[in-house]
Coordinates of C-alpha atoms in Angstrom, one line a residue:
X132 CA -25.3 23.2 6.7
X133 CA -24.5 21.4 10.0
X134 CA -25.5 18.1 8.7
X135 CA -23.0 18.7 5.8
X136 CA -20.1 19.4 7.9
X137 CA -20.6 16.7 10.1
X138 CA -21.2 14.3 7.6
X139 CA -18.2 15.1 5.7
X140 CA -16.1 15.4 9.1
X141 CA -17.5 11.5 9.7
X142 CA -16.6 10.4 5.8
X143 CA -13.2 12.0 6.5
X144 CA -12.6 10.3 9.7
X145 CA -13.6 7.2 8.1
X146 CA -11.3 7.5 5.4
X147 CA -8.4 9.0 7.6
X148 CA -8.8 5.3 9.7
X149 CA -9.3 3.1 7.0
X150 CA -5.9 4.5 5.5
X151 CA -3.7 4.4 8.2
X152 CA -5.0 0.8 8.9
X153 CA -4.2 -0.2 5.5
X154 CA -0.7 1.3 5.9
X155 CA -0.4 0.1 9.2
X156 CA -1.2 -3.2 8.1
X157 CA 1.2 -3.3 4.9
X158 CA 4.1 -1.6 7.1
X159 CA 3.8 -4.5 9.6
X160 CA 3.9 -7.2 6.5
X161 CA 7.2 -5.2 5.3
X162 CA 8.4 -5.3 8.7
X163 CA 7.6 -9.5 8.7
X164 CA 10.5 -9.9 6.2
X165 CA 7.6 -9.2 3.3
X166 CA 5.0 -11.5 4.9
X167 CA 1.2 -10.1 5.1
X168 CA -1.3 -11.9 7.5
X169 CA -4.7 -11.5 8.1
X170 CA -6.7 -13.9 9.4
X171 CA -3.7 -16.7 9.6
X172 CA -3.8 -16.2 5.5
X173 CA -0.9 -15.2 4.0
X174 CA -1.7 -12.9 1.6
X175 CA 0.2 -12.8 -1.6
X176 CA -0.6 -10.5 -5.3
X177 CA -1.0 -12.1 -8.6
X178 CA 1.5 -11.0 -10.7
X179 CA 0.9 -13.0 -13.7
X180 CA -2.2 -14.2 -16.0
X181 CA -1.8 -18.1 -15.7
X182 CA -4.9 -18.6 -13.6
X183 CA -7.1 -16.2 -15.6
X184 CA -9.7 -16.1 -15.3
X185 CA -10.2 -17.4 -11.9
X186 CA -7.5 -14.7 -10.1
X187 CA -6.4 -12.1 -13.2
X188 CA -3.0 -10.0 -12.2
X189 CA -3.7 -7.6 -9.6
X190 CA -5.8 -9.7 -7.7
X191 CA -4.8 -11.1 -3.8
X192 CA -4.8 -14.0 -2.5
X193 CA -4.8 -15.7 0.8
X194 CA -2.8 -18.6 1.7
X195 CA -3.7 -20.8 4.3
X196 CA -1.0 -23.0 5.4
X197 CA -2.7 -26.6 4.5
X198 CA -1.1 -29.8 5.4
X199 CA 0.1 -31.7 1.9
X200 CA -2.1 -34.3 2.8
X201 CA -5.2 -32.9 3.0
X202 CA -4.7 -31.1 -0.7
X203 CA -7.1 -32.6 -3.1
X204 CA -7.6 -32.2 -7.1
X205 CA -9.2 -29.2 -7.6
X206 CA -7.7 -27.4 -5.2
X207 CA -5.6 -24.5 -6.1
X208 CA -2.3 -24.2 -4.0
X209 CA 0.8 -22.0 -3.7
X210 CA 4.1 -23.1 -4.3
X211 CA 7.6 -22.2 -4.3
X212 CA 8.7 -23.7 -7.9
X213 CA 12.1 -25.2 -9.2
X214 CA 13.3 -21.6 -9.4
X215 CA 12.2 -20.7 -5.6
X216 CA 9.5 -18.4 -7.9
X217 CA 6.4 -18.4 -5.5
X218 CA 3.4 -19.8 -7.8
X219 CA -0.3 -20.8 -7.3
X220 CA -2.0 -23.3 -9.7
X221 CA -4.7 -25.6 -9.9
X222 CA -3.8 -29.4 -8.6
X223 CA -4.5 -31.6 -11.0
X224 CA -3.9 -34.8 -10.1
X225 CA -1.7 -36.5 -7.0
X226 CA 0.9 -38.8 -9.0
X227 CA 4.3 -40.2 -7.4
X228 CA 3.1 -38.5 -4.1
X229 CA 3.7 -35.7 -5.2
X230 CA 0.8 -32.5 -6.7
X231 CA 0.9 -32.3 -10.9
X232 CA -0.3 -28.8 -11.2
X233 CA -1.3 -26.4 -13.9
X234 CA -2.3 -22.6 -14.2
X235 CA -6.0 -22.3 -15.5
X236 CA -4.5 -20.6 -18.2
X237 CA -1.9 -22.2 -19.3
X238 CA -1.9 -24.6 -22.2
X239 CA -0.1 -27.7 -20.3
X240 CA 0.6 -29.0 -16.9
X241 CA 4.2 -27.4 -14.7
X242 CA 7.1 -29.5 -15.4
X243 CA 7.9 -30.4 -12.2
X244 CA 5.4 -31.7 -9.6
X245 CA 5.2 -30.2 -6.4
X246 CA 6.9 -31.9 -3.3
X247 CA 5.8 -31.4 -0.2
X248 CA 8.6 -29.2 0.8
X249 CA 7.6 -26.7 -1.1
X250 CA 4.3 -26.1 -0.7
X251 CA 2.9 -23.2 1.5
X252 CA -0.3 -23.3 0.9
X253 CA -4.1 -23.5 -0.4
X254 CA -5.6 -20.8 -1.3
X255 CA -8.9 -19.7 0.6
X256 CA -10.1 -16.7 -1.2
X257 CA -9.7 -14.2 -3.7
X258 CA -9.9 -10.5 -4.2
X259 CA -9.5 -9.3 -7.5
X260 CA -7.4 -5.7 -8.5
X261 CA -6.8 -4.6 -4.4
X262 CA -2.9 -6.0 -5.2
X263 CA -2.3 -3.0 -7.5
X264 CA -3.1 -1.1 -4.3
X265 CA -1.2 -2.9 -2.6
X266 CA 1.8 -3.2 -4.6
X267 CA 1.7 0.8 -4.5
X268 CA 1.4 1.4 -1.1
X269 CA 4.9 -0.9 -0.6
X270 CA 6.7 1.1 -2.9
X271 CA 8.5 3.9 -1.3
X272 CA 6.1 6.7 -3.1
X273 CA 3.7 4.9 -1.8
X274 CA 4.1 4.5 1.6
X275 CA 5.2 8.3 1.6
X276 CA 1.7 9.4 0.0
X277 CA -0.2 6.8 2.3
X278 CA 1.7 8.2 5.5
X279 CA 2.4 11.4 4.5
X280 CA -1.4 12.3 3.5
X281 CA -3.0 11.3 6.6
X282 CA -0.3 12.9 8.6
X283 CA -0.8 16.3 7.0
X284 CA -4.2 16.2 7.1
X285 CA -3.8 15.2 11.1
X286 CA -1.4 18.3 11.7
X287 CA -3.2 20.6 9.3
X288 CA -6.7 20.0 10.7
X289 CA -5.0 20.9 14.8
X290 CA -3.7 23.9 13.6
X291 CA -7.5 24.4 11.8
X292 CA -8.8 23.8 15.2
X293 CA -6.2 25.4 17.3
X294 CA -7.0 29.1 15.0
X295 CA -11.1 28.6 15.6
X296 CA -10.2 28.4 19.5
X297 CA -8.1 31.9 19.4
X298 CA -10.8 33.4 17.8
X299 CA -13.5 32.6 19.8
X300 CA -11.4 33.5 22.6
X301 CA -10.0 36.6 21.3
X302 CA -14.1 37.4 20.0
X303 CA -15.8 39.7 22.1
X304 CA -18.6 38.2 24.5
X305 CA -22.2 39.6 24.1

């Protein structure tokens, strides 16, 4: 029974830290004018299906800020489009010195190529669905249920404590 409760007290713990670094890390990207970093990536959500099925919609991904030289066909990039609409798609060939790009997806190339003033990045990795999460946790219900639980569960498990030393104290001893 010991082994239970101290396993479950370490799973909890685990949890409890994992959590509030999540939130901590999001809360700090808020605070950054909307800007996560980790690892000097920026990392952004997919909120669209052109580059299925390499990143589908809920995926992250993280942005490394490349210089526009070193971008070669193939790579897949993030860009601010005609519309200021951040956007990552595959380069598909350098013409005018500028990037001709196109979403995996999608049927034909972008309209307009990208300059390099409006690149931000290529993209070094992927992680698919963990931007529904995050998406969440920025929301306002979210950052309450991701603060709030771990809070509650910090004053709630003192007060838990707290009761177990009055009655061991108040207990008689043998």
């Amino acid at each position: 029974m010991a082994m239970v409760k101290r396993t479950l007290s370490l799973f909890t713990t685990i949890l409890l830290v994992l959590v509030i670094a999540l939130t901590a890390f999001l809360f700090i990207g808020k605070m950054n004018g909307g800007k996560t970093t980790l690892l000097g990536n920026e990392i952004m959500v997919v909120l669209s299906g052109s580059m299925s099925p390499t990143f589908n919609t809920g995926s992250i991904v993280a942005v490394g800020h490349t210089p526009f030289a070193d971008i070669k066909v193939g790579d897949t990039v993030t860009f601010k489009n005609e519309d200021n609409l951040t956007v990552t798609h595959r380069v598909m060939e350098w013409k005018d010195g500028a990037l001709v790009t196109k979403g995996d997806a999608n049927n034909g190339i972008d309209s307009v190529p990208v300059t390099s003033d409006r690149l931000i990045g290529k993209v070094q990795y992927s992680v698919p669905l963990i931007g529904y999460l995050i998406d969440f946790i920025q929301s306002k219900i979210g950052m309450l249920v991701f603060l709030g639980i771990p809070g509650v569960y910090l004053i709630v498990s003192q007060i838990w404590k707290l009761f177990k030393l009055v009655k061991e104290a108040e207990a008689p001893a043998n």
